[in-house]
Short mmCIF file of C-alpha atoms in Angstrom, two decimals:
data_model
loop_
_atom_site.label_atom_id
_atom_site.label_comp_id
_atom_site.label_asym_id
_atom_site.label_seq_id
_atom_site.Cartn_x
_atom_site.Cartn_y
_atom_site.Cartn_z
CA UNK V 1 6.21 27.26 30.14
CA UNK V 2 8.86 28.38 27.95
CA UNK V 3 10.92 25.78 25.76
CA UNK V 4 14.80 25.63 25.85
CA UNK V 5 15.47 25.84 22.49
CA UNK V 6 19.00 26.05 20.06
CA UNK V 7 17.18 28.91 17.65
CA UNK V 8 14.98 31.45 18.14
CA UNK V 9 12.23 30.31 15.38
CA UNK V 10 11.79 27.48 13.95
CA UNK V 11 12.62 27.54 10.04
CA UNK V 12 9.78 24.37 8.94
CA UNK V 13 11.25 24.57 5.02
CA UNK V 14 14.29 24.44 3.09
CA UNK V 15 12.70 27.42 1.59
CA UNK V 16 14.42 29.31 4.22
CA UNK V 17 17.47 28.94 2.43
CA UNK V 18 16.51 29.81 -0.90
CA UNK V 19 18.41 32.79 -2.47
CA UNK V 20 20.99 33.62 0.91
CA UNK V 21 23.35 33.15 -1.55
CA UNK V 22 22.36 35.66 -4.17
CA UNK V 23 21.96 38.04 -1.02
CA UNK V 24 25.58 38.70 -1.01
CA UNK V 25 26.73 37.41 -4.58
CA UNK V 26 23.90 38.61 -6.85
CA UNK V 27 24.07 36.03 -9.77
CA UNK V 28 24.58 37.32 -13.51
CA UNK V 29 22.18 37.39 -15.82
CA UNK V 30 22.27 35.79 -18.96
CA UNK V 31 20.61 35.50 -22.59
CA UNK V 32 18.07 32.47 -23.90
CA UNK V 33 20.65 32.13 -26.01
CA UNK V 34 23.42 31.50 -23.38
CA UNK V 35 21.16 28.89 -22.18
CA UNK V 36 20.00 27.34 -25.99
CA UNK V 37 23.93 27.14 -26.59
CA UNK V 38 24.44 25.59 -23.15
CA UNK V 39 21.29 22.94 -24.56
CA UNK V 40 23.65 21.99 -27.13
CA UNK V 41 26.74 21.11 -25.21
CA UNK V 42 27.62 17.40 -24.28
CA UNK V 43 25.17 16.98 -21.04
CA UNK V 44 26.54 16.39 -17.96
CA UNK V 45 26.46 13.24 -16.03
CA UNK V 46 24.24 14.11 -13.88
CA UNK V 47 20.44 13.38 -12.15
CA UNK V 48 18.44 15.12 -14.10
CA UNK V 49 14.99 15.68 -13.45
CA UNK V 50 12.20 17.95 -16.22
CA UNK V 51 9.50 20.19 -13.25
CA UNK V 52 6.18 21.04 -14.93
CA UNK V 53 4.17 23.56 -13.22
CA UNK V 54 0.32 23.84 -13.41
CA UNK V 55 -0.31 27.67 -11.60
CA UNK V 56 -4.18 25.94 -11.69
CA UNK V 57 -6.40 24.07 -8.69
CA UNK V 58 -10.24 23.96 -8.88
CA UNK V 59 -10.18 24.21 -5.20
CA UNK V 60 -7.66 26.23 -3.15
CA UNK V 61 -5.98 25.20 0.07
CA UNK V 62 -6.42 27.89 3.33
CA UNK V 63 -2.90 27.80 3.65
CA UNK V 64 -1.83 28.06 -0.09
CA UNK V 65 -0.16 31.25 -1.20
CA UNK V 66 1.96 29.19 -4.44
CA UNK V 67 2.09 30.48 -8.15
CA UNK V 68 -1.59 29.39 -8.68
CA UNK V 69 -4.98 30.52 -9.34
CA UNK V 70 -8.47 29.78 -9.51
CA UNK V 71 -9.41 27.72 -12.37
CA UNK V 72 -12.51 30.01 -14.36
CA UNK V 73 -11.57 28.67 -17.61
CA UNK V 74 -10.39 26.03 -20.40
CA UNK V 75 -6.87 24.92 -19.92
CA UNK V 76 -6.66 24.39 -23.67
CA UNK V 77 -3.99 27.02 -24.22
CA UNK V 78 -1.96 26.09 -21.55
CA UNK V 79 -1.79 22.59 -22.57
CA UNK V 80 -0.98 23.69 -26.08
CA UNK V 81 1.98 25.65 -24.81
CA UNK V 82 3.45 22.75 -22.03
CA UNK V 83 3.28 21.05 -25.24
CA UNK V 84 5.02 23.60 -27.52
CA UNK V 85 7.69 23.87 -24.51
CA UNK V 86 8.65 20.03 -25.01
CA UNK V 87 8.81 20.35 -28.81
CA UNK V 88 10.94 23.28 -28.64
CA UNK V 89 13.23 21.60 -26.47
CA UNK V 90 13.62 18.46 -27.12
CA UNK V 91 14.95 19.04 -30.35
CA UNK V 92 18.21 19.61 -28.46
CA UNK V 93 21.56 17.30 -27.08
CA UNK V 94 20.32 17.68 -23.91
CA UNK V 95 17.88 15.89 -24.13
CA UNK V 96 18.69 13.96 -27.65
CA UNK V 97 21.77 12.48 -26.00
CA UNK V 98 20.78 11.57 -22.39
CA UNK V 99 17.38 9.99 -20.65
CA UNK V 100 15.72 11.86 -18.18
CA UNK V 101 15.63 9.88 -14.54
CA UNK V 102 12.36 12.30 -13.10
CA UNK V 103 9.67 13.85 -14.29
CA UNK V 104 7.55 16.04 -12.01
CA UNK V 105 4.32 17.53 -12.34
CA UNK V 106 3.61 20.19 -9.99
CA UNK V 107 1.50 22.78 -9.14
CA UNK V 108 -1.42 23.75 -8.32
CA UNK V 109 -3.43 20.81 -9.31
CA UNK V 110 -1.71 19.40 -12.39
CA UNK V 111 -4.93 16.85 -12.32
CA UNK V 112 -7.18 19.60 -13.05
CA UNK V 113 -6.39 18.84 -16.54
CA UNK V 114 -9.36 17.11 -18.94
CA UNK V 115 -8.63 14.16 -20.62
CA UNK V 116 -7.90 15.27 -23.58
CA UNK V 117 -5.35 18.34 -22.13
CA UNK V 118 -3.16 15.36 -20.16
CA UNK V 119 -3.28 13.33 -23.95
CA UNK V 120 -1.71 16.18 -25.76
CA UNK V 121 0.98 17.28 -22.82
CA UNK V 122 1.92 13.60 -22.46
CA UNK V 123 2.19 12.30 -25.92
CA UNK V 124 4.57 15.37 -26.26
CA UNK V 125 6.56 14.23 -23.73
CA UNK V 126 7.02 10.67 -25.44
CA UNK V 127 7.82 12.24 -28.46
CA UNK V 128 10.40 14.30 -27.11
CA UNK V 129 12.02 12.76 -23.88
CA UNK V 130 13.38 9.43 -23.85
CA UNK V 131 13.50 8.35 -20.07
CA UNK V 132 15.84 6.34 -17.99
CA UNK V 133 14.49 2.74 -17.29
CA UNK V 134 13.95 3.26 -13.62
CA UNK V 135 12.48 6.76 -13.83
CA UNK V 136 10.34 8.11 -11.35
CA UNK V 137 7.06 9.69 -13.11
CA UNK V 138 4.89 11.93 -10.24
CA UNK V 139 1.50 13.71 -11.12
CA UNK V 140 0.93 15.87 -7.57
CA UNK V 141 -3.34 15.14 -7.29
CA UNK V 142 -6.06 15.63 -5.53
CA UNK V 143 -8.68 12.84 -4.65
CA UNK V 144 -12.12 15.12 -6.20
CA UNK V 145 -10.55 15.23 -9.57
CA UNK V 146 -8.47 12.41 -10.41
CA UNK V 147 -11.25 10.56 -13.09
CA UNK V 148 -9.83 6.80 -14.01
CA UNK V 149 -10.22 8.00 -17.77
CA UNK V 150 -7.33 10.61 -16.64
CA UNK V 151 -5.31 7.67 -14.39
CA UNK V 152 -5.20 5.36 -17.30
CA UNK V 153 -3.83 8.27 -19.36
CA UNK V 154 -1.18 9.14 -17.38
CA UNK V 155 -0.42 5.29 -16.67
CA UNK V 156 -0.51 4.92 -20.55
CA UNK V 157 2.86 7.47 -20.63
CA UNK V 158 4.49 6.35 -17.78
CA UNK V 159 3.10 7.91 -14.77
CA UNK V 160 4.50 5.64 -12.00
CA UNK V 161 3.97 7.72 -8.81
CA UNK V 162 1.30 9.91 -7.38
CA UNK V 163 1.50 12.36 -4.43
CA UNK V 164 -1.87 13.42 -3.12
CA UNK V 165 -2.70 16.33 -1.24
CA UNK V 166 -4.58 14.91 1.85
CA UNK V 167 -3.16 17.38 4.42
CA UNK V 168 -5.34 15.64 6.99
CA UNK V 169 -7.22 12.35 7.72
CA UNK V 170 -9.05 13.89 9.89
CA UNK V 171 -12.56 15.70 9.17
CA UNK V 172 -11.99 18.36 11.77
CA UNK V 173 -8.66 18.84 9.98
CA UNK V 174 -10.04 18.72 5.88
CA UNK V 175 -12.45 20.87 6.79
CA UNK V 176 -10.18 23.66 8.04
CA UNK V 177 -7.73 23.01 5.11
CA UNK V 178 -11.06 23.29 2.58
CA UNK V 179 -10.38 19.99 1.65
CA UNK V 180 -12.91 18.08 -0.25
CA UNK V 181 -14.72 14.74 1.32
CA UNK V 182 -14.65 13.80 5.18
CA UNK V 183 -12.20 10.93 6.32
CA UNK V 184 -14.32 8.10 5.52
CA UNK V 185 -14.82 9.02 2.12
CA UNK V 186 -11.05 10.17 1.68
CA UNK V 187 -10.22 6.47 2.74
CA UNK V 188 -12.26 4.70 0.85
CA UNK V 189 -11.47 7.06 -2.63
CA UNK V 190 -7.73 6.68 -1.56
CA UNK V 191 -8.16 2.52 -1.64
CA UNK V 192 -9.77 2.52 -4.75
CA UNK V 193 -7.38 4.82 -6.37
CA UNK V 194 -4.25 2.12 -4.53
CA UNK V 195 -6.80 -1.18 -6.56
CA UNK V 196 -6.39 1.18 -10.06
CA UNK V 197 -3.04 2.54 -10.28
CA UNK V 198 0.12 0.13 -10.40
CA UNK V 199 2.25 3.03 -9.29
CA UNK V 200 3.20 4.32 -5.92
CA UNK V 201 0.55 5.99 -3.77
CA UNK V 202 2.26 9.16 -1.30
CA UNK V 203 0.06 11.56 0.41
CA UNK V 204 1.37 14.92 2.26
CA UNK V 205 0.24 15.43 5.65
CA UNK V 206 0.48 19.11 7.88
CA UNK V 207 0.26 19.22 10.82
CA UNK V 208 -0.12 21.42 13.83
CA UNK V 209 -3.57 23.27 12.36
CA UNK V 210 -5.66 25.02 15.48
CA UNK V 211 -6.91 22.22 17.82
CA UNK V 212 -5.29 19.21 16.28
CA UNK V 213 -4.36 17.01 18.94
CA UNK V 214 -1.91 14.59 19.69
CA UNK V 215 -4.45 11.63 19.17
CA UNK V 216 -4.74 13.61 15.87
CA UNK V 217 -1.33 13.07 14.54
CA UNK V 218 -1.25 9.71 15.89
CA UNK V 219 -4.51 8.74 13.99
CA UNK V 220 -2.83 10.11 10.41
CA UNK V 221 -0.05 8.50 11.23
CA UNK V 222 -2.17 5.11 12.23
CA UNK V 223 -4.09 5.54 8.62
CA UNK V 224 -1.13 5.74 6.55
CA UNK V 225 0.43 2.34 7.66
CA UNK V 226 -2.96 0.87 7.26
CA UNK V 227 -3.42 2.10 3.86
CA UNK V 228 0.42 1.05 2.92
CA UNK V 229 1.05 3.73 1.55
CA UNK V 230 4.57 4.60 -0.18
CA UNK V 231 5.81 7.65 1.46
CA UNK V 232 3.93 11.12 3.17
CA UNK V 233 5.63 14.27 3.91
CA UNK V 234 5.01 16.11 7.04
CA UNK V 235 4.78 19.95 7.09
CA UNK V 236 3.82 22.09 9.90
CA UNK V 237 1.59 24.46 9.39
CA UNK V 238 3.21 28.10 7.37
CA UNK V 239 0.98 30.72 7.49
CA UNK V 240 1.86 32.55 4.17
CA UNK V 241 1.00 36.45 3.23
CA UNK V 242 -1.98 36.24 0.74
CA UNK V 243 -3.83 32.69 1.39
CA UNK V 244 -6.62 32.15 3.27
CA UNK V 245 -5.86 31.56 6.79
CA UNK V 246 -3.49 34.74 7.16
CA UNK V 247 -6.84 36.81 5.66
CA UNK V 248 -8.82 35.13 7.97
CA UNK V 249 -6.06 36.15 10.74
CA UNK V 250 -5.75 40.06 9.59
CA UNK V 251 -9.82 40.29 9.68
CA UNK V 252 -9.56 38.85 13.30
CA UNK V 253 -11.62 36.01 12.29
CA UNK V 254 -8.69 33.59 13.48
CA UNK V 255 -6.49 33.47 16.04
CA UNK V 256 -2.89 31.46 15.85
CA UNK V 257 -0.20 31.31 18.36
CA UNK V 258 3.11 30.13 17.88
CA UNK V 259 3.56 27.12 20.32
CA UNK V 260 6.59 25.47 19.94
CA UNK V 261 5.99 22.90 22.53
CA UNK V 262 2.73 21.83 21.27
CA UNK V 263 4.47 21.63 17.72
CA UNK V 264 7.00 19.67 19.07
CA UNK V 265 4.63 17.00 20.50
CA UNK V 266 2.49 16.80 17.07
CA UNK V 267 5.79 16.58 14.79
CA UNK V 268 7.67 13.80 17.22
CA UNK V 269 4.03 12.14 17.72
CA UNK V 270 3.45 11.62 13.87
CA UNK V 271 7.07 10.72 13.73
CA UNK V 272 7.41 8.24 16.37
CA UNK V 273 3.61 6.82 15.69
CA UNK V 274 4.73 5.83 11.82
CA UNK V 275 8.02 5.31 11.97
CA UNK V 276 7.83 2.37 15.06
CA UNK V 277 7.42 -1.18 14.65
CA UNK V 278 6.93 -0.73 11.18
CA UNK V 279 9.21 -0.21 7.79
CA UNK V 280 8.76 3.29 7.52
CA UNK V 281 12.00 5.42 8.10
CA UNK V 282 13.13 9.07 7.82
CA UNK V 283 13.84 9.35 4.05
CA UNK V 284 14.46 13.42 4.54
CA UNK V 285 13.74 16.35 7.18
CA UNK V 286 9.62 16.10 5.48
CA UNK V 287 9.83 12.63 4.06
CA UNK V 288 8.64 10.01 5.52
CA UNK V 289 9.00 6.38 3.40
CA UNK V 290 8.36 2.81 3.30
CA UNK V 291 11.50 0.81 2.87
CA UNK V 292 12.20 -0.81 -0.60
CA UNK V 293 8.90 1.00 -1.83
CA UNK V 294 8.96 5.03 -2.68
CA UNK V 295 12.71 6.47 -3.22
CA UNK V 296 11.76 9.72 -4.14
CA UNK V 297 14.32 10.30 -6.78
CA UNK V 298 13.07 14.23 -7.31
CA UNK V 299 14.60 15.29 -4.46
CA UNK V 300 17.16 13.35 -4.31
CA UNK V 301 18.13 14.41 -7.72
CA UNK V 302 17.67 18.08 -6.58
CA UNK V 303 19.18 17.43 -3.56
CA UNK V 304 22.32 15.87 -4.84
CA UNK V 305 23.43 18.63 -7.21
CA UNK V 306 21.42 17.38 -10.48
CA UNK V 307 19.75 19.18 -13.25
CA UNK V 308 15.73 20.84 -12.47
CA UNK V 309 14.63 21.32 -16.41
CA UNK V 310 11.83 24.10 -15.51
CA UNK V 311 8.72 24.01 -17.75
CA UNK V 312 5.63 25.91 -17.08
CA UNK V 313 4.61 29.46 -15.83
CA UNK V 314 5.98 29.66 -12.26
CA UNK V 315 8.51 26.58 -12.48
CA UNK V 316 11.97 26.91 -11.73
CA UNK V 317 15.38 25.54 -11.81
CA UNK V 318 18.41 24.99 -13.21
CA UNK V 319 20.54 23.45 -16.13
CA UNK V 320 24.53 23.30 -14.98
CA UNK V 321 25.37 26.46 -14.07
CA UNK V 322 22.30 28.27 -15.31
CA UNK V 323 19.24 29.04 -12.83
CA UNK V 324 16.03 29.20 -14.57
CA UNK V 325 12.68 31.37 -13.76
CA UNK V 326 9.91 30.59 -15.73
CA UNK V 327 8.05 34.21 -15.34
CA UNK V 328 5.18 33.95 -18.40
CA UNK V 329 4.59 32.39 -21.33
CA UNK V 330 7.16 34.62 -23.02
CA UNK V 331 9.09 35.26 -20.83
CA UNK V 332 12.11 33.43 -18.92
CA UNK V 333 14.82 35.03 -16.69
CA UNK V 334 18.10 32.91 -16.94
CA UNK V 335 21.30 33.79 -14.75
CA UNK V 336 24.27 32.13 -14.58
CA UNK V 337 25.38 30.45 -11.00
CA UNK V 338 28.90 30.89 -10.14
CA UNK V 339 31.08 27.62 -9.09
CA UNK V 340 30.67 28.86 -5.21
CA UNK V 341 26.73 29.00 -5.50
CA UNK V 342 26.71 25.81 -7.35
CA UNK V 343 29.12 24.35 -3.98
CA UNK V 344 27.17 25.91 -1.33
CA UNK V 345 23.50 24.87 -2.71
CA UNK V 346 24.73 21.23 -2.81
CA UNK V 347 26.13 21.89 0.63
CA UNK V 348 22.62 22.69 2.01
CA UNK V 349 20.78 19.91 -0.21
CA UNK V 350 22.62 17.48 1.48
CA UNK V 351 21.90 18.72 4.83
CA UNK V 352 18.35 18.06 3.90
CA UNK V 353 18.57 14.19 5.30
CA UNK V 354 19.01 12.87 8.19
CA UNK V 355 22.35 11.44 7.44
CA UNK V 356 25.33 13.18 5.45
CA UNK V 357 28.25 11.11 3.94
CA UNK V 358 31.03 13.08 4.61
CA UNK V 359 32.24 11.94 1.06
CA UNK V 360 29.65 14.01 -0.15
CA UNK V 361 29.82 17.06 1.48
CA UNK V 362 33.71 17.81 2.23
CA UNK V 363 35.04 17.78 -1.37
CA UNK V 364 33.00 20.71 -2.07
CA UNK V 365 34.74 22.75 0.70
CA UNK V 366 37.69 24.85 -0.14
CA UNK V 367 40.57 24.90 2.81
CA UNK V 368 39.26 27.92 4.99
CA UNK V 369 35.33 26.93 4.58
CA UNK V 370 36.16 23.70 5.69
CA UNK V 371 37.96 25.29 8.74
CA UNK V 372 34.36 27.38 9.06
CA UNK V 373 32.06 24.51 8.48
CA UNK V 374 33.76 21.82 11.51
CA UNK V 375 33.36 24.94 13.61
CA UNK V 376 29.89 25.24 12.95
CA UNK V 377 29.70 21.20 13.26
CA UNK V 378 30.80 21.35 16.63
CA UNK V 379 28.22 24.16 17.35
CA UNK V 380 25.55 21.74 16.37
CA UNK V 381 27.08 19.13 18.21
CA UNK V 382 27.17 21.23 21.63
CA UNK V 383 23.48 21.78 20.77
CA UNK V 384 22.62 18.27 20.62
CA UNK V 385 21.71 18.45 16.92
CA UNK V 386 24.40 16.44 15.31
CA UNK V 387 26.19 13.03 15.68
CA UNK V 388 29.52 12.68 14.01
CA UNK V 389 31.18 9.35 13.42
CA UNK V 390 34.20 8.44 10.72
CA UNK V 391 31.84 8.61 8.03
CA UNK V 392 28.33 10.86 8.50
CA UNK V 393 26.64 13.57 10.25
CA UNK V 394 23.78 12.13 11.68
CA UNK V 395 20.83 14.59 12.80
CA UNK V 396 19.56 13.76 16.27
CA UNK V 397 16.03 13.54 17.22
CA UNK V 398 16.04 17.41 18.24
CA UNK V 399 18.26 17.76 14.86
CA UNK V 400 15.51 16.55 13.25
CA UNK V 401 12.84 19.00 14.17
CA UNK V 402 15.11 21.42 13.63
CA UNK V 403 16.25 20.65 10.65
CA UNK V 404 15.93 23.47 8.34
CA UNK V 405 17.45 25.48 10.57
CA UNK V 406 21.12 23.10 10.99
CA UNK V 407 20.72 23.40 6.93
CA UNK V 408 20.70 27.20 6.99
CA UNK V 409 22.86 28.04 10.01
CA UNK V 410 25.59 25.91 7.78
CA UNK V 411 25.13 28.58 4.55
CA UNK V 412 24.61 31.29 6.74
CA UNK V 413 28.40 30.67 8.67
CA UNK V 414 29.87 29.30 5.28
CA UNK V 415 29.18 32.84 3.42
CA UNK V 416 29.01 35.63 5.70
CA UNK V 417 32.52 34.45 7.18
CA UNK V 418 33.97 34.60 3.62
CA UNK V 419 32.82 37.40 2.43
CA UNK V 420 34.32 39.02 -0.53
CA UNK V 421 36.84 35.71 -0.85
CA UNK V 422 34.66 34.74 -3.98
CA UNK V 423 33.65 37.88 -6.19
#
């Protein structure tokens, strides 16, 4: 049976649209010391959010191909240096002059920390960054390593909100992600952890692994309303170049098929199962939250054009018109994003919820790629994938699933039909 469909893949991140941009306007590249100067200019009133990255897990995920590696050794050094990276920064008005609204730790396993590794990252931190009064605080986990000498650290410094890697509920499911403990034992260790920490509890679910079936998503689903927890994104399985599974899929030793209507039927499934009769909603195209409980300020902060302070090898992001790439210890790669990449990324950001606030999005539209982007509007609309009223864009049920790829199509129209109107 073949699926009538608006695309002819499905793009499942907003990954998709990373760097189209830089395809056709290459950004500039810039000195530290553009960016130190640039550290000690008035800051901006804007969200601004710190990203550490831990390139560490004890334990890695089949599908995992991210900056990380096998842990074989003390962390000691690398806490030293996170540590080093706040002192040397925080010496500066950026972050002298203004609080910080997120900070968050991702990774790898940023858990895989000792004890004594989270004290001295953390207690630089609180000598360094003074944060807003309604931060948001996330430590990405795991359940295997998360100790509650490490949880009352990290509650100590003002750790508010945990995202754990489940991936599944199921045991069928852990087992093919190489996740530790079956679902009993992942339920129990994740109500225990919910008794302990006074934060907010989010797990991240994927779906659509070999076999899963509907009764499958349904039962995550099920689980994390019973559990109450905060907020779970929902991936579908990406088979990256280097992890596990597409190893696994090169020595013939699995076999995956790109089903779109089988997709389909887990994603709305998982969708429909937590999102009725209940107070969970559609916070973003992955996000999943309980109302009045997890806001998930990092995104929206990303999302919204803010600041992404990058620390860590691997971590990157941006600081007003300068991108960030955090390559090694020593070494950093800072360009300088010109006022139409700076535009168009908070063009596609936005696209990442369900509904857009045409307040939001139209100011940052010059005269003809305003022309260009109600074109493409009605494209999506003809396609079922948009609702437009006085006020929003609204994503449709079928705009929802296809999400990523509204976002991109958007960018994609926007530059290539104004090409060479902003060199």
């Amino acid at each position: 049976m073949k699926i009538e469909q608006p695309f002819e893949i499905r793009h499942k991140s907003h990954h998709n649209s990373t760097g189209l941009i830089s395809k056709y306007y290459p950004p500039k590249r810039v000195s530290e010391d553009d960016f130190l100067k640039k550290l000690d200019e008035e800051p901006k009133d804007v969200p601004r959010v710190i990203y550490v990255h831990t390139p560490y897990c004890d334990k890695i995920c089949s599908f995992c191909n991210l900056n990380r590696e096998q842990l074989s050794g003390s962390l000691d050094s690398y806490a030293e240096y996170i540590a080093s990276e706040f002192d040397k920064y925080g010496k500066y008005r950026y972050f002298k002059e203004k609080p910080v609204d997120v900070i968050y730790f991702g990774g790898g396993t940023p858990t895989v920390y000792k004890a004594k590794q989270l004290e001295i990252i953390l207690s630089s931190i609180e000598r360094n960054i003074n944060l807003s009064a309604d931060h948001e605080f996330t430590f990405e986990t795991t359940l295997h390593n998360l100790t509650d000498e490490k949880l009352e650290i990290m509650e100590k410094y003002g750790v508010n909100r945990l995202s754990v890697g489940i991936q599944s509920f199921t045991t069928e499911g852990r087992e093919f992600y190489n996740r530790t403990f079956d679902r009993d034992e992942t339920i129990r260790r994740i109500k225990d952890l919910k008794a302990k920490f006074n934060g907010e509890v989010c797990v991240d679910i994927i779906y659509n692994y070999p076999n899963q079936t509907i009764e499958n998503a349904v039962s995550d689903a099920k689980t994390i309303k019973e559990l109450d927890l905060g907020s779970s994104s929902f991936y579908s399985l990406m088979i990256h170049n280097g992890s596990a599974l597409s190893k696994d899929i090169e020595n013939d030793k699995l076999k995956m098929e790109d089903d779109l209507i089988r997709e389909r039927k887990l994603h709305d499934a998982f969708v429909d199962e937590l999102t009725k009769e209940s107070d969970y909603y559609i916070l973003e195209l992955t996000k999943i939250a309980k109302k009045n409980r997890d806001n998930y300020k990092y995104i929206k902060a990303r999302s919204f054009g803010g600041d992404t302070f990058p620390i860590g090898v691997g971590a990157g992001g941006s600081v007003d018109n300068i991108g960030i790439f955090r390559m090694k210890k020593e070494m950093s790669m800072f360009v300088e994003k010109g006022e139409y990449q700076q535009r168009l990324d908070k063009v596609g950001g936005l696209f990442q919820f369900p509904v857009v606030e045409k307040k939001n999005v139209l100011p940052n539209l010059t005269e003809k790629e305003l022309e260009i982007f109600k074109e493409t509007i009605e494209k999506m609309k003809d396609k079922n994938l948009i609702l437009e009223n006085e006020n929003n864009y609204s994503l449709t049920r079928d705009g929802l699933f296809w999400g990523n790829n509204v976002s991109r199509e958007i960018l994609v129209d926007l530059v290539e039909k104004t090409l060479g109107d902003n060199k």
